[in-house]
C-alpha positions as a LaTeX table, in Angstrom:
\begin{tabular}{lrrr}
\hline
Residue & $x$ (\AA) & $y$ (\AA) & $z$ (\AA) \\
\hline
Met1 & 0.00 & 0.00 & 0.00 \\
Gly2 & 1.57 & 3.29 & $-1.14$ \\
Asp3 & 1.95 & 6.44 & 0.81 \\
Ser4 & $-1.37$ & 8.27 & 0.67 \\
Asn5 & 0.05 & 11.48 & 2.09 \\
Pro6 & 0.41 & 14.14 & $-0.61$ \\
Thr7 & 3.78 & 15.72 & $-1.25$ \\
Pro8 & 4.10 & 18.82 & 0.95 \\
Arg9 & 3.67 & 21.96 & $-1.11$ \\
Ile10 & 6.47 & 24.48 & $-0.88$ \\
Ser11 & 5.33 & 27.87 & 0.36 \\
Val12 & 5.71 & 31.06 & $-1.65$ \\
His13 & 8.02 & 32.43 & 1.03 \\
Gln14 & 10.34 & 29.42 & 0.66 \\
Ala15 & 10.19 & 29.61 & $-3.15$ \\
Leu16 & 11.40 & 33.21 & $-2.97$ \\
Gly17 & 14.39 & 32.23 & $-0.86$ \\
Gly18 & 12.90 & 32.68 & 2.60 \\
Gly19 & 15.08 & 35.71 & 3.39 \\
Leu20 & 14.75 & 39.47 & 3.46 \\
Val21 & 13.79 & 39.67 & $-0.22$ \\
Ala22 & 10.91 & 37.23 & 0.34 \\
Asp23 & 9.74 & 39.23 & 3.37 \\
Val24 & 9.72 & 42.44 & 1.32 \\
Leu25 & 7.96 & 40.96 & $-1.73$ \\
Leu26 & 5.28 & 39.37 & 0.47 \\
Trp27 & 4.89 & 42.59 & 2.50 \\
Arg28 & 5.88 & 40.84 & 5.74 \\
Lys29 & 8.32 & 43.71 & 6.18 \\
Trp30 & 5.94 & 46.40 & 4.98 \\
Cys31 & 8.50 & 49.17 & 5.54 \\
Gly32 & 10.80 & 47.64 & 2.92 \\
Gly33 & 7.91 & 47.21 & 0.49 \\
Val34 & 6.87 & 50.84 & 0.94 \\
Val35 & 10.44 & 52.06 & 0.40 \\
Met36 & 10.84 & 49.91 & $-2.72$ \\
Leu37 & 7.51 & 51.06 & $-4.18$ \\
Ala38 & 8.12 & 54.73 & $-3.35$ \\
Ser39 & 11.65 & 54.64 & $-4.77$ \\
Ala40 & 10.53 & 52.98 & $-8.01$ \\
Thr41 & 7.65 & 55.45 & $-8.39$ \\
Thr42 & 9.94 & 58.42 & $-7.75$ \\
Phe43 & 12.54 & 57.27 & $-10.27$ \\
Trp44 & 9.87 & 56.53 & $-12.87$ \\
Tyr45 & 8.26 & 59.95 & $-12.40$ \\
Leu46 & 11.56 & 61.83 & $-12.52$ \\
Phe47 & 12.89 & 60.21 & $-15.68$ \\
Glu48 & 9.64 & 59.40 & $-17.51$ \\
Arg49 & 7.38 & 62.35 & $-16.67$ \\
Ala50 & 9.59 & 65.17 & $-15.43$ \\
Gly51 & 12.14 & 64.61 & $-18.21$ \\
Tyr52 & 15.28 & 64.32 & $-16.09$ \\
Asn53 & 18.34 & 62.83 & $-17.75$ \\
Phe54 & 19.39 & 59.64 & $-15.96$ \\
Leu55 & 23.14 & 60.11 & $-16.41$ \\
Ser56 & 23.06 & 63.73 & $-15.25$ \\
Phe57 & 20.89 & 62.80 & $-12.26$ \\
Val58 & 23.25 & 60.02 & $-11.14$ \\
Ala59 & 26.30 & 62.25 & $-11.61$ \\
Asn60 & 24.72 & 65.07 & $-9.57$ \\
Val61 & 23.68 & 62.69 & $-6.78$ \\
Leu62 & 27.18 & 61.20 & $-6.60$ \\
Leu63 & 28.72 & 64.69 & $-6.67$ \\
Leu64 & 26.50 & 65.80 & $-3.78$ \\
Leu65 & 27.37 & 62.64 & $-1.84$ \\
Val66 & 31.11 & 63.12 & $-2.38$ \\
Val67 & 30.93 & 66.79 & $-1.31$ \\
Ile68 & 28.98 & 65.91 & 1.86 \\
Leu69 & 31.43 & 63.13 & 2.81 \\
Phe70 & 34.46 & 65.32 & 2.09 \\
Phe71 & 33.31 & 68.24 & 4.25 \\
Trp72 & 32.02 & 65.85 & 6.93 \\
Ala73 & 35.45 & 64.23 & 7.17 \\
Lys74 & 37.19 & 67.64 & 7.20 \\
Ser75 & 34.93 & 69.03 & 9.92 \\
Ala76 & 35.31 & 65.81 & 11.94 \\
Ser77 & 39.10 & 66.13 & 11.95 \\
Leu78 & 38.90 & 69.81 & 12.97 \\
Leu79 & 36.24 & 69.35 & 15.65 \\
Asn80 & 37.44 & 65.96 & 16.93 \\
Arg81 & 34.23 & 64.25 & 15.94 \\
Pro82 & 33.76 & 60.73 & 14.50 \\
Leu83 & 34.28 & 60.19 & 10.79 \\
Pro84 & 31.37 & 59.28 & 8.46 \\
Pro85 & 30.12 & 55.73 & 9.27 \\
Leu86 & 31.06 & 54.15 & 5.95 \\
Pro87 & 30.96 & 50.35 & 5.53 \\
Asn88 & 33.88 & 48.34 & 4.22 \\
Leu89 & 33.91 & 49.48 & 0.58 \\
Glu90 & 35.15 & 46.33 & $-1.12$ \\
Ile91 & 33.72 & 43.20 & $-2.73$ \\
Ser92 & 34.84 & 39.91 & $-1.25$ \\
Glu93 & 36.19 & 37.05 & $-3.36$ \\
Lys94 & 33.34 & 34.88 & $-2.07$ \\
Thr95 & 30.76 & 37.30 & $-3.49$ \\
Val96 & 32.56 & 37.46 & $-6.83$ \\
Gly97 & 32.70 & 33.66 & $-6.92$ \\
Lys98 & 28.94 & 33.36 & $-6.29$ \\
Val99 & 28.15 & 35.86 & $-9.04$ \\
Ala100 & 30.51 & 34.07 & $-11.45$ \\
Asp101 & 28.90 & 30.70 & $-10.66$ \\
Glu102 & 25.41 & 32.06 & $-11.30$ \\
Leu103 & 26.52 & 33.67 & $-14.56$ \\
Gln104 & 28.15 & 30.41 & $-15.65$ \\
Val105 & 24.91 & 28.48 & $-15.11$ \\
Trp106 & 22.83 & 30.96 & $-17.12$ \\
Ile107 & 25.39 & 31.33 & $-19.91$ \\
Asn108 & 25.72 & 27.55 & $-20.28$ \\
Phe109 & 21.94 & 27.24 & $-20.35$ \\
Val110 & 21.66 & 29.80 & $-23.17$ \\
Leu111 & 24.52 & 28.19 & $-25.09$ \\
Ser112 & 22.87 & 24.76 & $-24.79$ \\
Ile113 & 19.69 & 26.20 & $-26.32$ \\
Val114 & 21.68 & 27.78 & $-29.16$ \\
His115 & 23.46 & 24.45 & $-29.74$ \\
Asp116 & 20.19 & 22.49 & $-29.86$ \\
Ile117 & 18.75 & 24.94 & $-32.39$ \\
Ala118 & 21.80 & 25.47 & $-34.62$ \\
Val119 & 23.41 & 22.00 & $-34.50$ \\
Gly120 & 20.62 & 19.72 & $-33.33$ \\
Arg121 & 18.05 & 21.49 & $-35.54$ \\
Asn122 & 15.43 & 21.17 & $-32.82$ \\
Leu123 & 12.36 & 22.60 & $-34.55$ \\
Lys124 & 10.12 & 22.61 & $-31.47$ \\
Leu125 & 12.71 & 24.44 & $-29.37$ \\
Phe126 & 13.29 & 26.89 & $-32.24$ \\
Leu127 & 9.58 & 27.73 & $-32.39$ \\
Lys128 & 9.37 & 28.19 & $-28.61$ \\
Val129 & 12.36 & 30.54 & $-28.59$ \\
Ala130 & 11.05 & 32.43 & $-31.62$ \\
Val131 & 7.64 & 32.96 & $-30.00$ \\
Cys132 & 9.20 & 34.10 & $-26.71$ \\
Leu133 & 11.51 & 36.57 & $-28.48$ \\
Trp134 & 8.62 & 37.88 & $-30.55$ \\
Leu135 & 6.55 & 38.44 & $-27.39$ \\
Val136 & 9.45 & 40.28 & $-25.75$ \\
Ser137 & 9.87 & 42.42 & $-28.87$ \\
Phe138 & 6.14 & 43.15 & $-29.02$ \\
Ile139 & 5.93 & 44.12 & $-25.35$ \\
Gly140 & 9.11 & 46.21 & $-25.70$ \\
Ser141 & 7.54 & 48.14 & $-28.57$ \\
Leu142 & 4.63 & 49.16 & $-26.34$ \\
Phe143 & 6.71 & 50.54 & $-23.46$ \\
Asn144 & 10.19 & 51.95 & $-23.03$ \\
Phe145 & 12.75 & 50.21 & $-20.85$ \\
Leu146 & 12.19 & 52.35 & $-17.74$ \\
Thr147 & 8.44 & 51.79 & $-17.83$ \\
Leu148 & 8.99 & 48.04 & $-18.21$ \\
Val149 & 11.27 & 48.04 & $-15.16$ \\
Tyr150 & 8.66 & 49.99 & $-13.19$ \\
Ile151 & 5.92 & 47.56 & $-14.23$ \\
Gly152 & 8.21 & 44.71 & $-13.18$ \\
Val153 & 8.62 & 46.26 & $-9.72$ \\
Ile154 & 4.85 & 46.72 & $-9.36$ \\
Leu155 & 4.23 & 43.10 & $-10.40$ \\
Ser156 & 6.93 & 41.79 & $-8.05$ \\
Leu157 & 5.22 & 43.58 & $-5.15$ \\
Ser158 & 1.72 & 42.42 & $-6.06$ \\
Val159 & 1.81 & 39.00 & $-7.80$ \\
Pro160 & 3.68 & 37.04 & $-5.06$ \\
Val161 & 1.46 & 38.31 & $-2.26$ \\
Ala162 & $-1.70$ & 37.65 & $-4.31$ \\
Tyr163 & $-0.49$ & 34.14 & $-5.16$ \\
Asp164 & 0.40 & 33.50 & $-1.52$ \\
Lys165 & $-3.14$ & 34.47 & $-0.48$ \\
Tyr166 & $-5.04$ & 32.63 & $-3.24$ \\
Gln167 & $-2.54$ & 29.87 & $-4.07$ \\
His168 & $-5.06$ & 27.02 & $-4.18$ \\
His169 & $-7.49$ & 28.77 & $-6.56$ \\
Ile170 & $-4.71$ & 30.04 & $-8.83$ \\
Asp171 & $-3.11$ & 26.58 & $-9.03$ \\
Glu172 & $-6.45$ & 25.13 & $-10.15$ \\
Lys173 & $-6.82$ & 27.73 & $-12.91$ \\
Leu174 & $-3.21$ & 27.27 & $-14.02$ \\
Ser175 & $-3.67$ & 23.50 & $-14.13$ \\
Val176 & $-6.72$ & 23.84 & $-16.40$ \\
Thr177 & $-4.89$ & 26.35 & $-18.61$ \\
His178 & $-1.86$ & 24.07 & $-18.84$ \\
Arg179 & $-4.02$ & 21.13 & $-19.95$ \\
Ile180 & $-5.68$ & 23.27 & $-22.63$ \\
Ile181 & $-2.30$ & 24.48 & $-23.93$ \\
Gln182 & $-0.94$ & 20.94 & $-23.94$ \\
Thr183 & $-3.97$ & 19.72 & $-25.92$ \\
His184 & $-3.55$ & 22.43 & $-28.57$ \\
Tyr185 & 0.20 & 21.85 & $-28.69$ \\
Arg186 & $-0.28$ & 18.13 & $-29.32$ \\
Lys187 & $-2.68$ & 18.93 & $-32.17$ \\
Ile188 & $-0.17$ & 21.30 & $-33.75$ \\
Asp189 & 2.61 & 18.77 & $-33.22$ \\
Glu190 & 0.64 & 15.99 & $-34.91$ \\
Thr191 & $-0.68$ & 18.05 & $-37.82$ \\
Val192 & 2.24 & 20.42 & $-38.55$ \\
Leu193 & 5.53 & 19.83 & $-36.74$ \\
Arg194 & 5.83 & 16.10 & $-37.41$ \\
Lys195 & 5.55 & 16.75 & $-41.15$ \\
Phe196 & 8.91 & 18.55 & $-41.12$ \\
Pro197 & 11.88 & 16.24 & $-41.76$ \\
Leu198 & 14.13 & 16.12 & $-38.69$ \\
Pro199 & 17.67 & 14.67 & $-38.56$ \\
Ser200 & 17.89 & 11.13 & $-37.28$ \\
Asn201 & 20.21 & 10.06 & $-34.46$ \\
Lys202 & 22.66 & 8.60 & $-36.98$ \\
Glu203 & 22.90 & 11.90 & $-38.84$ \\
Lys204 & 23.50 & 13.77 & $-35.57$ \\
Lys205 & 26.31 & 11.38 & $-34.63$ \\
Met206 & 27.90 & 11.78 & $-38.07$ \\
Gln207 & 27.87 & 15.57 & $-37.56$ \\
\hline
\end{tabular}
C-alpha cells in the first residue's frame, strides 16, 4: 500500500528564498515594500514624466554625496568628531565567486539552447524561442525600458502576495490552462511539426 500522504507543497516564502527579499515581496516587512515602491515610483516619475536625464541625475547625486562626505570628514578632523560611518567598501572574493557561478549556469543554459537549435536542428525548441523573443519584442515596442522596469517592480510587489493568499485557486486555474495548452500543442505537433523532416540520431552522430 503506497503512501497516501500528498507531497508537501512548498510555500511562496520558501520559493522566494525565505530571506529578506521574500519578506519584502510578500509585505511581511511592509516598511521595505513601501520604500521599494516609493523609490521605483519616484525614479519613474523623474525620468519618464519630469524629463530628467538619468546620467546627469546620477552624476549630480554622486557629486552631492562626495561633497557631503568630504566636508564631513574635514569638519570631523577639525572638531574631533567621528568620521562618516562608511561600511567596508570592497567586494569579497566569495561574493565574486557566487556571481561568477550564477553567470556560468545561465550562460551555459543559453549556449545549450543555441546548440540544440543550430546544430541539433530542434524545430520545437526553435519555435518556442522564436515565439518568446517575438513576445518580448512586441511588449518592448509598447513601453520603453524604464516603464517596463517599473511595471516589473509593481508586479513583483503584487503578484507574489496575491499568489500566496489565493494559491489554491490560482493553481487550479493554471492547471486547467496548462491542460488546454498541452492539448492544442499536441494537435499542432501531430498536424504540422511532425511533417517537417528532422535529422535522425545517426545523422546527428555523423555531424
